[in-house]
Coordinates of N, CA and C and ligand atoms in Angstrom, one line a residue:
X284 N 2.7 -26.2 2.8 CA 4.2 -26.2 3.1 C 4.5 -25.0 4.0
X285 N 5.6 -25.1 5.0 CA 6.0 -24.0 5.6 C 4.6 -23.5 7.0
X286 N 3.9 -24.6 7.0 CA 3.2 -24.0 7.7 C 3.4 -24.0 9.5
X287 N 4.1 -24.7 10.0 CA 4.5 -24.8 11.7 C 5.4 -23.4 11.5
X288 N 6.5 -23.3 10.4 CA 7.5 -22.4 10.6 C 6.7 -20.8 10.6
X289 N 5.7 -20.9 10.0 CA 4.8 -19.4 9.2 C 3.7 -19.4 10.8
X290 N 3.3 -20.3 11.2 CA 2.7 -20.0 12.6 C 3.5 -19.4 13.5
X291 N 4.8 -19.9 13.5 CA 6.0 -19.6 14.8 C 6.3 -18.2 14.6
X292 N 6.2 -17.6 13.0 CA 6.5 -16.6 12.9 C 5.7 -15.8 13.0
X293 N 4.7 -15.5 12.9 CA 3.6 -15.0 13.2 C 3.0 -14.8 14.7
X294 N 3.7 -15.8 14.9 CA 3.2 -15.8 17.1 C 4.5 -14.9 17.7
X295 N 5.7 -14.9 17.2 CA 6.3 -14.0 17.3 C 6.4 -12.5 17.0
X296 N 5.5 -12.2 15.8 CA 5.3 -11.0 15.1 C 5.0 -10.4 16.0
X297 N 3.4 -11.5 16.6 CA 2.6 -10.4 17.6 C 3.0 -9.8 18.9
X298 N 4.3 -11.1 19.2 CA 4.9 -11.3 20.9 C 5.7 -9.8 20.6
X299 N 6.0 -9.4 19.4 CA 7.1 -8.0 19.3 C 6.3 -6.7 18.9
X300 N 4.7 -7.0 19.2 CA 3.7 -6.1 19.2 C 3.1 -5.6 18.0
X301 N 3.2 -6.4 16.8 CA 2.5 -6.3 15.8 C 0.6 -6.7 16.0
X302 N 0.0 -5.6 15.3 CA -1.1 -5.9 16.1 C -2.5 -6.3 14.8
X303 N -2.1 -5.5 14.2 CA -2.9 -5.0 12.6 C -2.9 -6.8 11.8
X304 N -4.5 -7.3 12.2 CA -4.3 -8.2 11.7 C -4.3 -8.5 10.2
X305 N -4.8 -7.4 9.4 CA -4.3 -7.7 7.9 C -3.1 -7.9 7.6
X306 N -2.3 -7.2 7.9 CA -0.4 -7.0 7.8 C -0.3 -8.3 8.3
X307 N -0.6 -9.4 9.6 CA -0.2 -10.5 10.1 C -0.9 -11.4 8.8
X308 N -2.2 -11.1 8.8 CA -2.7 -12.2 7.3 C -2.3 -11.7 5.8
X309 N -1.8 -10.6 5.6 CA -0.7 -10.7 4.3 C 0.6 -11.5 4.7
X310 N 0.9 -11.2 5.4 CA 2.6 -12.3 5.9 C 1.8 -13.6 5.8
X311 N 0.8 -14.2 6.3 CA 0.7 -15.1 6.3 C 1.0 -15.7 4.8
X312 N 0.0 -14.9 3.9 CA -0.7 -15.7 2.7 C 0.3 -15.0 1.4
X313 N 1.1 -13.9 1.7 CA 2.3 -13.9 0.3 C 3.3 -14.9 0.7
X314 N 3.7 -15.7 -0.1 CA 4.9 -16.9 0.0 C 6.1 -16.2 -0.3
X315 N 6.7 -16.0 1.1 CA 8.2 -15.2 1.1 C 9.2 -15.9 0.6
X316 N 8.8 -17.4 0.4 CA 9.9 -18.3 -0.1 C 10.1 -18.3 -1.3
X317 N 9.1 -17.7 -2.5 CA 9.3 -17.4 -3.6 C 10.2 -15.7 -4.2
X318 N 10.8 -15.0 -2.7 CA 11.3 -14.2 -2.9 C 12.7 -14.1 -2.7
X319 N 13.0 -15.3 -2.0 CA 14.8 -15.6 -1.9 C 15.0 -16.4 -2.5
X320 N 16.5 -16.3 -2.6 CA 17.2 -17.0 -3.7 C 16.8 -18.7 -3.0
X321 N 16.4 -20.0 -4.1 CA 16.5 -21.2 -3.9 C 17.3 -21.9 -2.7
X322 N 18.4 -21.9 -2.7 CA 19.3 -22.1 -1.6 C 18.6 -22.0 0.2
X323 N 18.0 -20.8 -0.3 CA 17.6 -20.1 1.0 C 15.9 -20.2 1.6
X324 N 15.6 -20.9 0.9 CA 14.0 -21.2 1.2 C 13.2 -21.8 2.3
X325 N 14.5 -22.3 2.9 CA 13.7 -23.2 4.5 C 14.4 -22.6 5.1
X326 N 14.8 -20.9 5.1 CA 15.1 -19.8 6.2 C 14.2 -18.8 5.9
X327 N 12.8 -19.1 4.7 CA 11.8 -17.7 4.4 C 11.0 -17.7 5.6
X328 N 10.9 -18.6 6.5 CA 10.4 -18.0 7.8 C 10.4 -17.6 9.2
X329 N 12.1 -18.0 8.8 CA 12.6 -17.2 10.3 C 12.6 -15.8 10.0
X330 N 12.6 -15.0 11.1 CA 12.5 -13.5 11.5 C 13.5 -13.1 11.0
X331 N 14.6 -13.3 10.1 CA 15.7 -12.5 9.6 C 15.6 -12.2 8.2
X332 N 17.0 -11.0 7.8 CA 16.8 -10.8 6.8 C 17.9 -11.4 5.8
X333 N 17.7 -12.0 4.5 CA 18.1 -13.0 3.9 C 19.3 -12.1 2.6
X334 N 20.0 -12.6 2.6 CA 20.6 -12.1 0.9 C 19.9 -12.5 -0.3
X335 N 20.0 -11.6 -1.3 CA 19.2 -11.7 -2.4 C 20.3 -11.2 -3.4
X336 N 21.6 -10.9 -3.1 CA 22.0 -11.0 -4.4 C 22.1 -9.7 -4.2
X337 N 23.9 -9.3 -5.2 CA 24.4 -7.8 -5.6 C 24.3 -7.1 -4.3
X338 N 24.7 -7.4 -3.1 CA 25.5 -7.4 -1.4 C 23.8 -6.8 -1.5
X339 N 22.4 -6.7 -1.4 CA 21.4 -6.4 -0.9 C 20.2 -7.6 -0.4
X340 N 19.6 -7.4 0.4 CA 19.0 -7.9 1.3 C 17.2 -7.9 1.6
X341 N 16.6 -8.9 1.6 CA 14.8 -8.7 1.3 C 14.8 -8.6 2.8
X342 N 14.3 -7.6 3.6 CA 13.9 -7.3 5.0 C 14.1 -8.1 5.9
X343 N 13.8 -8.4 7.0 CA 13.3 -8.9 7.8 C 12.2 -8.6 8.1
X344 N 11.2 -10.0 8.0 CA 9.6 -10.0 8.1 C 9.1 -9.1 9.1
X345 N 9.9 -8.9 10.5 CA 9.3 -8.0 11.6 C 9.4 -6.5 11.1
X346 N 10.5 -6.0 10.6 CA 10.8 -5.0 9.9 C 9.8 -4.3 9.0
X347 N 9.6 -5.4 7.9 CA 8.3 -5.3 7.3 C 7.0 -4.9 8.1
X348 N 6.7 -5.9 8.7 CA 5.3 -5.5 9.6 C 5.5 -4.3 10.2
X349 N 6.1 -4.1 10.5 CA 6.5 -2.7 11.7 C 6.3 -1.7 10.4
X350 N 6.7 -1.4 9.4 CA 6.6 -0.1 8.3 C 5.4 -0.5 7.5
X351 N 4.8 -1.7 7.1 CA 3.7 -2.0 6.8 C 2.3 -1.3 7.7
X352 N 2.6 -1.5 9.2 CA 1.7 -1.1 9.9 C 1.5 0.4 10.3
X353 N 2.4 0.8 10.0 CA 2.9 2.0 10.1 C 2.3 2.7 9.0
X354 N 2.0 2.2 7.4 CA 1.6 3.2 6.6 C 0.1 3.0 6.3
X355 N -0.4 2.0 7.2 CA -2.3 2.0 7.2 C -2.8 2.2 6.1
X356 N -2.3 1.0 5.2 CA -2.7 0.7 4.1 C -4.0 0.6 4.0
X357 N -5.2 1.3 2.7 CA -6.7 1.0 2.7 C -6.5 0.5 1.2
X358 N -7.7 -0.3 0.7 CA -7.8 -0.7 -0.3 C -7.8 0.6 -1.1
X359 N -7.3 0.3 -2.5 CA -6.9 1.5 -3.4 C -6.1 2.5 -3.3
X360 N -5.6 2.6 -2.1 CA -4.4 3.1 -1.7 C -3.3 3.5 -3.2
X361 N -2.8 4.9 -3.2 CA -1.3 4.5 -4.2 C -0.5 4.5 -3.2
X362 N 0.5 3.6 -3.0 CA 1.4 3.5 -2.6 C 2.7 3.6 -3.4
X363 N 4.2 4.1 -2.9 CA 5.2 4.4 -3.9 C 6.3 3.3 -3.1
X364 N 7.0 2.7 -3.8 CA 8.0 2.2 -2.5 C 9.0 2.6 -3.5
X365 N 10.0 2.9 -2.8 CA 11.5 2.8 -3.1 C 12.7 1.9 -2.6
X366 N 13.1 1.2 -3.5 CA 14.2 -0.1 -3.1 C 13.2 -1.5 -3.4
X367 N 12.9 -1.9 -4.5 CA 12.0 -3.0 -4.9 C 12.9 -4.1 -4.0
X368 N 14.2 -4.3 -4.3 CA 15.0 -5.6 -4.2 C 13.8 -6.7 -4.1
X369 N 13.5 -7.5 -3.3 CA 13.3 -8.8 -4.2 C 11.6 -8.4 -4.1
X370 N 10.9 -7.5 -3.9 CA 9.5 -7.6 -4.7 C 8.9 -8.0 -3.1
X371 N 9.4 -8.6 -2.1 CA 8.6 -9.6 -1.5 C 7.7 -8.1 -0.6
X372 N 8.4 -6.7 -0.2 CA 7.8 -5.6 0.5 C 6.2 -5.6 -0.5
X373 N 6.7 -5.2 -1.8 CA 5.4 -4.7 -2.6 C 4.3 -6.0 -3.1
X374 N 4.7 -6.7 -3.1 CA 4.0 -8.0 -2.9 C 2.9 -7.5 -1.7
X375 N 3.8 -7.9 -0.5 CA 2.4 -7.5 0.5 C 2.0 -6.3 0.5
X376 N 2.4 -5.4 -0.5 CA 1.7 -3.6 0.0 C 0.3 -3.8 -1.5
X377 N 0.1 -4.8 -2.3 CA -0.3 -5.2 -3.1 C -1.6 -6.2 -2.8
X378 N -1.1 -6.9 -1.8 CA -2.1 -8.0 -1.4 C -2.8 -7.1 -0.3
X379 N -2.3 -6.1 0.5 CA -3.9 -5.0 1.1 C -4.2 -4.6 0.2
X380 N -4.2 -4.5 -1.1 CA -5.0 -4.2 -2.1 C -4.9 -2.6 -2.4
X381 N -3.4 -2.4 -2.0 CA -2.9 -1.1 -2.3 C -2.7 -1.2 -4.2
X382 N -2.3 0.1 -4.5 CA -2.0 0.1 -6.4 C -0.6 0.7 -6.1
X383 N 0.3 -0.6 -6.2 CA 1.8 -0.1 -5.8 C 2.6 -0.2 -7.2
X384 N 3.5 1.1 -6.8 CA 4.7 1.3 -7.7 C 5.7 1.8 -7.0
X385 N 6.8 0.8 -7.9 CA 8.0 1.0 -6.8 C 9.5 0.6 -7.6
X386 N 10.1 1.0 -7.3 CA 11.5 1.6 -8.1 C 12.7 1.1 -7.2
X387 N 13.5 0.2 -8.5 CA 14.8 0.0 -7.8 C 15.6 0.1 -8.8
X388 N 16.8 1.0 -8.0 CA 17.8 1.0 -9.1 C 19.1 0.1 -9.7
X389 N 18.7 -0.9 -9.0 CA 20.2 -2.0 -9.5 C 19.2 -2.9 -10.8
X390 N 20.0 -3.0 -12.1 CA 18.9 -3.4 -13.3 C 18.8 -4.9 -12.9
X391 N 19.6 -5.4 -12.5 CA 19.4 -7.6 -12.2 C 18.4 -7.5 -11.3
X392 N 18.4 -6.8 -10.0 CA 17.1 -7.1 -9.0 C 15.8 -6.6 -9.7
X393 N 16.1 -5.2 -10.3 CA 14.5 -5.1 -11.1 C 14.2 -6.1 -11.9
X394 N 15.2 -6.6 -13.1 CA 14.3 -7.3 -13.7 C 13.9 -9.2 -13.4
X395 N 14.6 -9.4 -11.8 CA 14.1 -10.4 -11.5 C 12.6 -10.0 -10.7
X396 N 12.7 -9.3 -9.8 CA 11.7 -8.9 -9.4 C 10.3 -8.1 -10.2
X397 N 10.5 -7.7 -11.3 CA 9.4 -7.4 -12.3 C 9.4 -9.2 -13.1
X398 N 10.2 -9.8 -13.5 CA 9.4 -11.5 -13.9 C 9.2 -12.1 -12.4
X399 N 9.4 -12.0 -11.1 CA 8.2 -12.7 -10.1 C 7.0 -11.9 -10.0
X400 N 6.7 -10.5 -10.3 CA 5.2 -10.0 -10.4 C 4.8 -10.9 -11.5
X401 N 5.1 -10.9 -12.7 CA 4.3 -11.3 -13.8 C 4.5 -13.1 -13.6
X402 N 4.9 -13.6 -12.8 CA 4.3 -15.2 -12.5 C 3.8 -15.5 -12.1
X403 N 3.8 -13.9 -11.0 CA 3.0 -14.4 -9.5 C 1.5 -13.7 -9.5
X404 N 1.4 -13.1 -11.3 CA 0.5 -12.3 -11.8 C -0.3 -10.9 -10.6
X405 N 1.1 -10.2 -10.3 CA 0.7 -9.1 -9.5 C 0.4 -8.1 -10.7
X406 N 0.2 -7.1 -10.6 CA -0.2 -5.7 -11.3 C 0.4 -4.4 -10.6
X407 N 1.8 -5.0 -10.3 CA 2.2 -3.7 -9.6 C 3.6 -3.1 -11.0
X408 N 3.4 -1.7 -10.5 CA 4.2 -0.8 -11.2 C 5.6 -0.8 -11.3
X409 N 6.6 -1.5 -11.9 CA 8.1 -1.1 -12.1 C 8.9 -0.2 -12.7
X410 N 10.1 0.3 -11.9 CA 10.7 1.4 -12.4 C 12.1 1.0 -12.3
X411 N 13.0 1.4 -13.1 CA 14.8 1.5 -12.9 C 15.1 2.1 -12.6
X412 N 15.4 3.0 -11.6 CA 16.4 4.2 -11.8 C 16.4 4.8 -10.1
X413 N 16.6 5.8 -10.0 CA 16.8 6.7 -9.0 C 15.8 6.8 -7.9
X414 N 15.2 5.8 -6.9 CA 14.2 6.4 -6.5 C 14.4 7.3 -5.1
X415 N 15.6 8.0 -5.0 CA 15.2 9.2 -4.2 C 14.7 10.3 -4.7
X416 N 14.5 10.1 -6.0 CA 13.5 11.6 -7.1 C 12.4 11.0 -7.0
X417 N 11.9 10.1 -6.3 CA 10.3 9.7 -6.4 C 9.8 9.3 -8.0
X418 N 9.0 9.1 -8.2 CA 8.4 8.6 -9.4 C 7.1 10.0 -10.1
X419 N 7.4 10.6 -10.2 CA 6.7 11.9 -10.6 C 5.2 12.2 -11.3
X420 N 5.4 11.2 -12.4 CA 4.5 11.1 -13.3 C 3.5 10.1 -12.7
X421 N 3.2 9.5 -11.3 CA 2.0 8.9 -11.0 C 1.8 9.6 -9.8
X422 N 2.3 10.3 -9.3 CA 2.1 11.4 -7.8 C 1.2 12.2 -8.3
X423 N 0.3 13.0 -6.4 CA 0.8 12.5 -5.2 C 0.3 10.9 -5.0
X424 N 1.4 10.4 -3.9 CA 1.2 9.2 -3.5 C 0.4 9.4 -2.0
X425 N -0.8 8.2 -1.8 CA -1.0 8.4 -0.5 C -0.6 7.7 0.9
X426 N 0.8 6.9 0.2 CA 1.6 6.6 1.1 C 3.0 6.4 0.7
X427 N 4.1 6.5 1.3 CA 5.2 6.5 0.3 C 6.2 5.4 1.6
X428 N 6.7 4.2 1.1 CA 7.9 3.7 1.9 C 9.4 3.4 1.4
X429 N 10.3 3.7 2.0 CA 12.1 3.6 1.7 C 12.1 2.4 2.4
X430 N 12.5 1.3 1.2 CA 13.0 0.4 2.4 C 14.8 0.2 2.1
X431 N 15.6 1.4 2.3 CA 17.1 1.3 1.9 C 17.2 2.8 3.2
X432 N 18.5 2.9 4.0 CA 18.9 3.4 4.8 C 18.9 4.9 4.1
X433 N 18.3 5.9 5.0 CA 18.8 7.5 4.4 C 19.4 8.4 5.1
X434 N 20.2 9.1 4.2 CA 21.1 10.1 5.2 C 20.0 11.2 5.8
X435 N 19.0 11.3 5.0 CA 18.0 12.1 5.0 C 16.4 12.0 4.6
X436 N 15.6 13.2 4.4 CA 14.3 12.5 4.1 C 14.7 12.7 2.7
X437 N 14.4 12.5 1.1 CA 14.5 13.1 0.1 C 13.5 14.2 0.4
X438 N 13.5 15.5 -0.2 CA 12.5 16.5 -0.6 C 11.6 15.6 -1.3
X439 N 12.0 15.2 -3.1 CA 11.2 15.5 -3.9 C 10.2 14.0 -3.4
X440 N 10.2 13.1 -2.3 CA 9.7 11.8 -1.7 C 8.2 13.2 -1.1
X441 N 8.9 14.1 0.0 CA 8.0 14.8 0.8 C 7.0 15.4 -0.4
X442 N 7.2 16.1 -1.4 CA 6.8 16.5 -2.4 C 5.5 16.0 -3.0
X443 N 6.1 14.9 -3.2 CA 5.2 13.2 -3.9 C 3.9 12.9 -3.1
X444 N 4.1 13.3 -1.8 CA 3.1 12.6 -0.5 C 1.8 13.6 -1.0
X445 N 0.8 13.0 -0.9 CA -0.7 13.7 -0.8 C -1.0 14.4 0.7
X446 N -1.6 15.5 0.9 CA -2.0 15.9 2.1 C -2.7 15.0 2.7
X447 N -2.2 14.3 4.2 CA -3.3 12.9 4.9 C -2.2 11.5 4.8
X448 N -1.2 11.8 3.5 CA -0.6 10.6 3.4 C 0.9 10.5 4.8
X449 N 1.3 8.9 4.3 CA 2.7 9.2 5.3 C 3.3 8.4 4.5
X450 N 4.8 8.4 5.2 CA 6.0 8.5 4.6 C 6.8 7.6 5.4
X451 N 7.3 6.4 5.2 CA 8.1 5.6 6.2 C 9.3 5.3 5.6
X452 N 10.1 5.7 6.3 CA 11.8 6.1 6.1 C 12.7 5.7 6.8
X453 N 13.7 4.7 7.1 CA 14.6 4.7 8.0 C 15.9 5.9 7.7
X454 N 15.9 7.0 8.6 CA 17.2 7.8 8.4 C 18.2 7.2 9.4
X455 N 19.4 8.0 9.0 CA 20.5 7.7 9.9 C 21.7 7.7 9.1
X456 N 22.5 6.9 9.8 CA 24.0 7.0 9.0 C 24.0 5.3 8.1
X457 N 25.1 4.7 7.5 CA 24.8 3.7 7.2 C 24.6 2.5 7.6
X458 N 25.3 2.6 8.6 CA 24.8 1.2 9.6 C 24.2 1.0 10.8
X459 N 23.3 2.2 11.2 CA 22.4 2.2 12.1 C 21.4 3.5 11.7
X460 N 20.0 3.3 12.2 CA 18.9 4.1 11.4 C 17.4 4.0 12.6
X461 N 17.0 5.3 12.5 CA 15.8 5.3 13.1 C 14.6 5.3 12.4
X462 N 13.5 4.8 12.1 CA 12.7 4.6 11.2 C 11.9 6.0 11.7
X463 N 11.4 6.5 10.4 CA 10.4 8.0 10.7 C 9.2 7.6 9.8
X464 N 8.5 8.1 10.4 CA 6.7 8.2 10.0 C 6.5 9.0 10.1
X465 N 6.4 9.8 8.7 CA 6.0 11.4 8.8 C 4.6 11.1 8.1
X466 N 3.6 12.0 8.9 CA 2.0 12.4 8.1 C 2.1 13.6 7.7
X467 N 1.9 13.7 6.3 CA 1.6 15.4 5.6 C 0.5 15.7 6.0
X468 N 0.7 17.0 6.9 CA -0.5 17.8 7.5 C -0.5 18.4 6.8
X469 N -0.1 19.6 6.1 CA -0.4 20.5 5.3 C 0.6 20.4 4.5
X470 N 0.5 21.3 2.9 CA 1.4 21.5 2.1 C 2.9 21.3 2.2
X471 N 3.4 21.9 3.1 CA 5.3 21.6 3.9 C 5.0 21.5 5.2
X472 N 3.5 21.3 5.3 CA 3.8 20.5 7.1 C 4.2 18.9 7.4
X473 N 4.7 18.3 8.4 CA 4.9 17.4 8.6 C 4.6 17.0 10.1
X474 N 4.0 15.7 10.6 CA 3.8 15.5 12.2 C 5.3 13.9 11.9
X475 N 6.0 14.2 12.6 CA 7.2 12.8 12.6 C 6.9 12.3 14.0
X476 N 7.2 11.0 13.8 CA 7.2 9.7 14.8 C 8.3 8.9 14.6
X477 N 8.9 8.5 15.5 CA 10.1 7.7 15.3 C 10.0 6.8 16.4
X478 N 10.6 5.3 15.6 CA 11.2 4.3 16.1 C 12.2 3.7 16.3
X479 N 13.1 3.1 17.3 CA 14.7 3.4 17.1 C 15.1 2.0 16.9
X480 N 16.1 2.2 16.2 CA 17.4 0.9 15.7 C 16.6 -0.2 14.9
X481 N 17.4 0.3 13.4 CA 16.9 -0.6 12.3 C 18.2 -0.8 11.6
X482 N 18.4 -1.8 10.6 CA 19.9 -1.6 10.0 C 19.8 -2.5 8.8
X483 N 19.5 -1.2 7.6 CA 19.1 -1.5 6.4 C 20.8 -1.2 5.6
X484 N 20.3 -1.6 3.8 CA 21.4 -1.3 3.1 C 21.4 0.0 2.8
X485 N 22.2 0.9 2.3 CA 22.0 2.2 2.0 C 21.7 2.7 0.8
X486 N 20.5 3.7 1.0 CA 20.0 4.3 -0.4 C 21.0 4.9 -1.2
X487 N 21.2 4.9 -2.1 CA 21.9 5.6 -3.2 C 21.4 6.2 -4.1
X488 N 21.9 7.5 -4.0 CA 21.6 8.5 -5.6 C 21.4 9.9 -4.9
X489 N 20.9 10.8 -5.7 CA 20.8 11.9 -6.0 C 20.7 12.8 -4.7
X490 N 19.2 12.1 -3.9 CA 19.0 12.8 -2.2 C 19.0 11.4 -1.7
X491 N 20.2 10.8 -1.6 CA 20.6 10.2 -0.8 C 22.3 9.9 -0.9
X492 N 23.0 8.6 -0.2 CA 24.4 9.0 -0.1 C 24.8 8.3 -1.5
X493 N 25.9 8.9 -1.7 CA 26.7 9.0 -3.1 C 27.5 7.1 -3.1
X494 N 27.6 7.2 -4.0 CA 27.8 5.6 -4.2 C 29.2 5.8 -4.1
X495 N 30.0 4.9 -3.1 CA 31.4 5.3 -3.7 C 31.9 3.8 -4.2
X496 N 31.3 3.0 -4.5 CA 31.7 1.5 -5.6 C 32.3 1.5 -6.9
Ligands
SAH592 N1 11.9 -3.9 -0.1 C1 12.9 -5.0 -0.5 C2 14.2 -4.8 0.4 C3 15.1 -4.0 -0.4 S1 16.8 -3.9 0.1 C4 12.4 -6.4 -0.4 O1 11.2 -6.5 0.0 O2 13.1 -7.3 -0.7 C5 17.0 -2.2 -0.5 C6 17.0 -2.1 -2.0 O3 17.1 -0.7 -2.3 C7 18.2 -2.7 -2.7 O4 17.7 -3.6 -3.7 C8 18.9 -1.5 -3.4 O5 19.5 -1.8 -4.6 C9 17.8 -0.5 -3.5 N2 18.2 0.9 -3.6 C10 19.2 1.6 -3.0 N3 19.2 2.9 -3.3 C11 18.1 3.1 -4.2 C12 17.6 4.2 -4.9 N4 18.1 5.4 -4.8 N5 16.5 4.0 -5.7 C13 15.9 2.7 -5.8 N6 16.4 1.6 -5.2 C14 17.5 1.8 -4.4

């Protein structure tokens, strides 16, 4: 099923300079159609990003690849993500065969997205709550990704990162964002790389912006 639409999307991945053929063969082989709502399943392979419910949004696939490739995933990897919403990011950070944990704080998207790991019998880590405090008690991580807009980097995220690891973040204000890829060189060193114009939903909580809902 889905397979002329999953070729199209993938010939386009590359045409926008995705290069990393594992990240192109996890998009292939995680079924994104099992991460949007019903309604919306013969649009899991166009290049956009879909609603999922409680005004938040599962990526857009290029978006994905682009911070996917960016955090050079190796088998065994810990990876942390923050902003689970529909599972479908840690899904693929899962199938490179990373050991992912990842935290979202709206309770309906976690616990839909914690029952599609256990159908889809993944083994990845769930959390509720705040993830601009990082997840503490399995750190350091050797890669960390935000996929929700930030006014900033969090500290206690930089904190969490292992010396060697990186960190993929869109900052900015809330409706427009530059994605950063920082590598911890040393203890409070950082080398940043940036890519410009992304436009995610906005992180909320503690080191990030204040919910005013
Ligand atoms: N990675 C997701 C896309 C998520 S959209 C996917 O693959 O589908 C961003 C998500 O971040 C939303 O679900 C939102 O509720 C969540 N979020 C926002 N602020 C957060 C915070 N401080 N901690 C954890 N999750 C947060």
């Amino acid at each position: 099923m889905y397979e002329n639409e999953k070729e199209k999307l993938l010939a386009e991945l590359v045409q926008q300079g995705i290069k990393d053929e594992k990240v192109l063969d996890a998009i292939r082989n995680v079924p994104r159609e099992l991460f949007v709502p019903e309604i919306l399943r013969h649009q899991a392979y166009k290049n956009v990003a879909l609603p999922i419910g409680k005004g938040q949004t599962i990526s857009q696939p290029l978006t994905v690849a682009i911070m996917t490739e960016a955090l050079k995933v190796e088998k065994g990897m810990k990876i942390l993500e923050v902003g689970t919403g529909s599972g479908y990011q840690a899904a693929i950070l899962d199938y490179l065969g990373a050991k992912v944990y990842t935290i979202e704080r709206d309770f309906d998207l976690f616990k839909e997205a914690r029952k599609r790991f256990q159908e889809l019998g993944l083994k990845i880590a769930t959390l509720c709550g705040d993830g601009t405090i990082g997840w503490n008690e399995f750190s350091p991580y050797d890669g960390i990704i935000v996929t929700a807009a930030a006014p900033d980097v969090p500290k206690p995220l930089k904190d969490q990162l292992s010396v060697g690891g990186r960190l993929v973040i869109p900052v900015g204000s809330k409706t427009t964002q530059i994605m950063h890829i920082l590598t911890k060189t040393g203890e409070n060193e950082f080398e940043v790389e940036k890519i410009p114009a992304f436009q995610f939903v906005p992180l909320i909580g503690l080191e990030g912006w204040k919910n005013e809902l």
